[in-house]
mmCIF file of C-alpha atoms in Angstrom:
data_model
loop_
_atom_site.group_PDB
_atom_site.id
_atom_site.type_symbol
_atom_site.label_atom_id
_atom_site.label_comp_id
_atom_site.label_asym_id
_atom_site.label_seq_id
_atom_site.Cartn_x
_atom_site.Cartn_y
_atom_site.Cartn_z
ATOM 1 C CA GLY A 1 80.431 222.373 255.087
ATOM 2 C CA ALA A 2 81.593 218.972 254.108
ATOM 3 C CA GLY A 3 80.249 217.421 250.894
ATOM 4 C CA VAL A 4 78.824 213.974 250.464
ATOM 5 C CA SER A 5 81.199 211.269 251.523
ATOM 6 C CA GLN A 6 81.253 207.611 250.661
ATOM 7 C CA THR A 7 83.082 204.809 252.205
ATOM 8 C CA PRO A 8 84.984 202.854 251.381
ATOM 9 C CA SER A 9 86.479 204.521 248.309
ATOM 10 C CA ASN A 10 87.355 201.084 246.935
ATOM 11 C CA LYS A 11 85.990 197.476 247.737
ATOM 12 C CA VAL A 12 87.363 194.283 246.273
ATOM 13 C CA THR A 13 85.487 191.274 246.967
ATOM 14 C CA GLU A 14 84.863 187.627 245.941
ATOM 15 C CA LYS A 15 82.024 186.340 244.010
ATOM 16 C CA GLY A 16 79.137 185.381 246.344
ATOM 17 C CA LYS A 17 80.180 187.551 249.166
ATOM 18 C CA TYR A 18 78.125 190.304 250.869
ATOM 19 C CA VAL A 19 79.119 193.971 250.845
ATOM 20 C CA GLU A 20 77.840 197.221 252.310
ATOM 21 C CA LEU A 21 78.572 200.479 251.013
ATOM 22 C CA ARG A 22 78.043 203.584 253.156
ATOM 23 C CA CYS A 23 77.054 207.105 252.210
ATOM 24 C CA ASP A 24 77.114 210.258 254.326
ATOM 25 C CA PRO A 25 75.035 212.933 252.824
ATOM 26 C CA ILE A 26 75.494 216.679 253.374
ATOM 27 C CA SER A 27 74.190 217.649 256.855
ATOM 28 C CA GLY A 28 70.291 218.582 256.437
ATOM 29 C CA HIS A 29 69.704 217.151 253.072
ATOM 30 C CA THR A 30 66.418 215.079 253.079
ATOM 31 C CA ALA A 31 66.859 213.345 249.717
ATOM 32 C CA LEU A 32 69.200 210.712 249.121
ATOM 33 C CA TYR A 33 70.065 208.921 245.823
ATOM 34 C CA TRP A 34 72.027 205.793 245.065
ATOM 35 C CA TYR A 35 73.224 205.421 241.305
ATOM 36 C CA ARG A 36 75.587 202.761 239.660
ATOM 37 C CA GLN A 37 78.098 203.948 237.049
ATOM 38 C CA SER A 38 79.729 201.288 234.809
ATOM 39 C CA LEU A 39 82.909 202.142 232.891
ATOM 40 C CA GLY A 40 82.174 204.587 230.018
ATOM 41 C CA GLN A 41 78.505 204.935 231.125
ATOM 42 C CA GLY A 42 76.214 207.425 232.664
ATOM 43 C CA PRO A 43 74.837 206.972 236.252
ATOM 44 C CA GLU A 44 72.007 204.494 236.444
ATOM 45 C CA PHE A 45 69.480 205.291 239.077
ATOM 46 C CA LEU A 46 69.111 202.665 241.802
ATOM 47 C CA ILE A 47 66.997 204.284 244.534
ATOM 48 C CA TYR A 48 65.792 207.462 246.095
ATOM 49 C CA PHE A 49 65.052 208.295 249.784
ATOM 50 C CA GLN A 50 62.953 211.003 251.048
ATOM 51 C CA GLY A 51 63.840 210.959 254.784
ATOM 52 C CA THR A 52 63.904 207.499 256.039
ATOM 53 C CA GLY A 53 61.582 205.967 253.510
ATOM 54 C CA ALA A 54 62.475 204.683 250.040
ATOM 55 C CA ALA A 55 60.267 206.961 247.781
ATOM 56 C CA ASP A 56 61.420 205.171 244.557
ATOM 57 C CA ASP A 57 63.334 201.808 244.420
ATOM 58 C CA SER A 58 62.278 200.959 240.932
ATOM 59 C CA GLY A 59 66.143 201.114 239.779
ATOM 60 C CA LEU A 60 67.274 198.138 241.814
ATOM 61 C CA PRO A 61 68.234 195.385 239.469
ATOM 62 C CA ASN A 62 67.106 192.598 241.735
ATOM 63 C CA ASP A 63 66.274 191.311 245.346
ATOM 64 C CA ARG A 64 70.180 191.061 246.023
ATOM 65 C CA PHE A 65 70.181 194.889 246.230
ATOM 66 C CA PHE A 66 68.771 196.628 249.306
ATOM 67 C CA ALA A 67 69.332 199.925 250.841
ATOM 68 C CA VAL A 68 68.494 201.497 254.198
ATOM 69 C CA ARG A 69 68.389 205.092 255.581
ATOM 70 C CA PRO A 70 67.223 204.299 259.192
ATOM 71 C CA GLU A 71 67.581 207.802 260.722
ATOM 72 C CA GLY A 72 67.170 209.889 257.709
ATOM 73 C CA SER A 73 70.881 210.697 257.188
ATOM 74 C CA VAL A 74 73.410 208.039 256.591
ATOM 75 C CA SER A 75 72.575 205.440 254.001
ATOM 76 C CA THR A 76 73.846 201.987 253.294
ATOM 77 C CA LEU A 77 73.632 200.115 250.139
ATOM 78 C CA LYS A 78 73.792 196.467 250.619
ATOM 79 C CA ILE A 79 74.398 193.858 248.030
ATOM 80 C CA GLN A 80 74.105 190.193 248.797
ATOM 81 C CA ARG A 81 75.607 187.127 246.974
ATOM 82 C CA THR A 82 77.820 189.513 244.791
ATOM 83 C CA GLU A 83 78.200 188.701 241.000
ATOM 84 C CA ARG A 84 81.041 189.773 238.738
ATOM 85 C CA GLY A 85 78.474 191.912 236.930
ATOM 86 C CA ASP A 86 77.928 194.060 240.025
ATOM 87 C CA SER A 87 81.356 195.411 239.550
ATOM 88 C CA ALA A 88 80.959 199.265 239.017
ATOM 89 C CA VAL A 89 81.315 202.610 240.763
ATOM 90 C CA TYR A 90 78.381 203.158 243.165
ATOM 91 C CA LEU A 91 77.534 206.975 243.603
ATOM 92 C CA CYS A 92 75.738 208.515 246.410
ATOM 93 C CA ALA A 93 74.098 211.960 246.091
ATOM 94 C CA SER A 94 71.969 214.141 248.332
ATOM 95 C CA SER A 95 69.391 217.217 247.809
ATOM 96 C CA PRO A 96 68.463 219.772 250.261
ATOM 97 C CA LEU A 97 64.774 219.782 250.210
ATOM 98 C CA PRO A 98 61.896 217.576 248.833
ATOM 99 C CA GLY A 99 61.429 218.365 245.201
ATOM 100 C CA THR A 100 64.533 220.186 244.909
ATOM 101 C CA ASP A 101 66.428 219.116 241.831
ATOM 102 C CA THR A 102 69.983 219.946 242.601
ATOM 103 C CA GLN A 103 71.900 216.907 243.568
ATOM 104 C CA TYR A 104 75.472 216.910 245.174
ATOM 105 C CA PHE A 105 77.375 213.822 244.269
ATOM 106 C CA GLY A 106 79.946 212.078 246.498
ATOM 107 C CA PRO A 107 83.174 210.625 244.901
ATOM 108 C CA GLY A 108 81.866 207.078 244.752
ATOM 109 C CA THR A 109 82.708 203.584 245.855
ATOM 110 C CA ARG A 110 84.451 201.396 243.257
ATOM 111 C CA LEU A 111 83.266 197.902 243.761
ATOM 112 C CA THR A 112 85.345 194.974 242.201
ATOM 113 C CA VAL A 113 83.912 191.510 242.312
ATOM 114 C CA LEU A 114 86.372 188.992 241.439
ATOM 115 C CA GLN B 1 60.593 206.091 227.036
ATOM 116 C CA GLN B 2 62.765 206.645 230.117
ATOM 117 C CA GLN B 3 65.771 206.886 228.113
ATOM 118 C CA VAL B 4 67.878 209.920 227.331
ATOM 119 C CA LYS B 5 70.062 209.915 224.256
ATOM 120 C CA GLN B 6 73.283 211.838 223.913
ATOM 121 C CA SER B 7 75.786 212.657 221.059
ATOM 122 C CA PRO B 8 78.523 212.843 220.173
ATOM 123 C CA GLN B 9 80.167 210.080 222.228
ATOM 124 C CA SER B 10 83.362 211.993 222.093
ATOM 125 C CA LEU B 11 84.576 215.487 220.960
ATOM 126 C CA ILE B 12 87.800 217.082 220.403
ATOM 127 C CA VAL B 13 88.099 220.994 220.058
ATOM 128 C CA GLN B 14 90.924 223.498 219.993
ATOM 129 C CA LYS B 15 91.200 226.018 222.968
ATOM 130 C CA GLY B 16 88.719 228.846 222.335
ATOM 131 C CA GLY B 17 86.323 226.661 220.198
ATOM 132 C CA ILE B 18 82.695 226.032 220.999
ATOM 133 C CA PRO B 19 81.800 222.314 221.651
ATOM 134 C CA ILE B 20 78.149 221.462 221.411
ATOM 135 C CA ILE B 21 76.770 218.380 223.099
ATOM 136 C CA ASN B 22 73.142 217.202 222.204
ATOM 137 C CA CYS B 23 70.579 215.287 224.072
ATOM 138 C CA ALA B 24 67.051 213.906 223.282
ATOM 139 C CA TYR B 25 64.424 212.391 225.415
ATOM 140 C CA GLU B 26 60.963 210.905 225.014
ATOM 141 C CA ASN B 27 59.178 211.182 228.294
ATOM 142 C CA THR B 28 57.127 214.503 228.258
ATOM 143 C CA ALA B 29 56.716 214.172 232.289
ATOM 144 C CA PHE B 30 60.332 215.313 232.564
ATOM 145 C CA ASP B 31 60.538 218.914 233.855
ATOM 146 C CA TYR B 32 64.213 219.266 234.843
ATOM 147 C CA PHE B 33 67.164 219.055 232.492
ATOM 148 C CA PRO B 34 70.705 219.379 234.150
ATOM 149 C CA TRP B 35 74.075 219.010 232.871
ATOM 150 C CA TYR B 36 76.926 217.556 234.751
ATOM 151 C CA GLN B 37 80.691 217.468 234.389
ATOM 152 C CA GLN B 38 82.764 214.654 235.720
ATOM 153 C CA PHE B 39 86.348 214.270 235.992
ATOM 154 C CA PRO B 40 88.221 210.856 236.298
ATOM 155 C CA GLY B 41 87.853 209.465 239.756
ATOM 156 C CA LYS B 42 85.312 211.987 240.955
ATOM 157 C CA GLY B 43 81.463 212.131 241.249
ATOM 158 C CA PRO B 44 79.473 214.200 238.667
ATOM 159 C CA ALA B 45 79.168 217.857 239.447
ATOM 160 C CA LEU B 46 76.114 220.185 238.322
ATOM 161 C CA LEU B 47 77.123 222.592 235.834
ATOM 162 C CA ILE B 48 73.869 224.139 234.683
ATOM 163 C CA ALA B 49 70.249 223.009 234.402
ATOM 164 C CA ILE B 50 67.013 224.282 232.624
ATOM 165 C CA ARG B 51 63.178 223.817 232.860
ATOM 166 C CA PRO B 52 60.993 223.467 229.999
ATOM 167 C CA ASP B 53 59.418 226.757 230.379
ATOM 168 C CA VAL B 54 62.515 228.574 228.947
ATOM 169 C CA SER B 55 64.294 228.098 225.712
ATOM 170 C CA GLU B 56 67.777 229.178 226.684
ATOM 171 C CA LYS B 57 69.810 229.487 229.999
ATOM 172 C CA LYS B 58 73.353 230.838 230.267
ATOM 173 C CA GLU B 59 75.767 230.816 233.252
ATOM 174 C CA GLY B 60 79.148 232.094 232.550
ATOM 175 C CA ARG B 61 80.688 230.134 229.483
ATOM 176 C CA PHE B 62 77.893 227.449 229.557
ATOM 177 C CA THR B 63 74.679 227.727 227.691
ATOM 178 C CA ILE B 64 71.778 225.370 227.405
ATOM 179 C CA SER B 65 69.446 225.669 224.355
ATOM 180 C CA PHE B 66 66.163 223.810 224.889
ATOM 181 C CA ASN B 67 63.525 222.926 222.312
ATOM 182 C CA LYS B 68 60.432 221.522 224.033
ATOM 183 C CA SER B 69 58.527 220.588 220.884
ATOM 184 C CA ALA B 70 61.659 218.643 219.441
ATOM 185 C CA LYS B 71 62.277 217.141 222.947
ATOM 186 C CA GLN B 72 65.922 218.112 222.661
ATOM 187 C CA PHE B 73 68.467 220.080 224.538
ATOM 188 C CA SER B 74 71.944 221.055 224.099
ATOM 189 C CA LEU B 75 74.926 222.366 225.873
ATOM 190 C CA HIS B 76 77.345 224.972 224.481
ATOM 191 C CA ILE B 77 80.691 225.743 226.119
ATOM 192 C CA MET B 78 81.943 229.165 224.884
ATOM 193 C CA ASP B 79 85.790 229.916 224.870
ATOM 194 C CA SER B 80 86.605 226.335 225.712
ATOM 195 C CA GLN B 81 89.773 225.772 227.783
ATOM 196 C CA PRO B 82 91.815 222.759 228.404
ATOM 197 C CA GLY B 83 90.545 222.483 231.866
ATOM 198 C CA ASP B 84 87.253 221.993 230.491
ATOM 199 C CA SER B 85 88.351 218.420 229.376
ATOM 200 C CA ALA B 86 86.123 216.069 231.188
ATOM 201 C CA THR B 87 82.984 213.803 230.446
ATOM 202 C CA TYR B 88 79.709 215.590 230.239
ATOM 203 C CA PHE B 89 76.324 213.976 231.030
ATOM 204 C CA CYS B 90 72.836 215.369 230.423
ATOM 205 C CA ALA B 91 69.998 214.144 232.471
ATOM 206 C CA ALA B 92 66.311 214.445 232.964
ATOM 207 C CA SER B 93 64.059 214.067 235.960
ATOM 208 C CA ASN B 94 60.391 214.265 236.964
ATOM 209 C CA TYR B 95 59.942 216.261 240.174
ATOM 210 C CA GLY B 96 63.389 215.653 241.183
ATOM 211 C CA GLN B 97 62.832 211.932 241.794
ATOM 212 C CA ASN B 98 64.087 209.513 239.036
ATOM 213 C CA PHE B 99 66.978 210.968 237.324
ATOM 214 C CA VAL B 100 67.835 209.481 233.935
ATOM 215 C CA PHE B 101 71.324 210.160 232.549
ATOM 216 C CA GLY B 102 72.651 210.134 229.091
ATOM 217 C CA PRO B 103 75.628 207.970 228.276
ATOM 218 C CA GLY B 104 78.188 210.873 228.308
ATOM 219 C CA THR B 105 80.451 212.802 226.009
ATOM 220 C CA ARG B 106 84.145 212.886 226.514
ATOM 221 C CA LEU B 107 85.379 216.181 225.709
ATOM 222 C CA SER B 108 89.094 216.998 224.996
ATOM 223 C CA VAL B 109 90.038 220.573 224.580
ATOM 224 C CA LEU B 110 93.734 220.925 222.974
ATOM 225 C CA PRO B 111 95.901 223.751 224.241
#
């Protein structure tokens, strides 16, 4: 079947604007993760969903960042009042079962804040 | 305590060589240690993973060595090929939740 998909693949916005990044996990996967990857760095954990609820949002850098997964499938990462420092690749990953460690990553959304 | 350290930052080997990448962690609650391979413009892909109850795991040309007492683990790539040229990340997690990644190692395998 299809892998994890993310849209858009690229997003350019101006400082102060609001953006939404979408993640479609592999069908049936209950766990969903968001990461941020800056150039030359490893992925940095943002938030983890188990079903519809955020099981761990300790990685969200501040209250400008918010993520939802209302039906336990598609997830949206929302960034308000974007700053130039938010520029990065935002990665989504999903896992098939609670407590299963194998993650399948999407290709990422490259966000550029001008 | 959540940090995972990784070295070297970059590595160049000849085809057929055995690159070794090392990682170290502090949090003894980590119970799962995967390695990911990432090509430019792509998301990371799981290569191989190990749990702390074993000291070594081999899958094809990839081997993880794990030293629980030293809190270190390493990736060995046997008979490396130019197609293995990529960035490699080690990671650690606690019950499949908060994954912590190392900063990555850029590997170049020369033909």
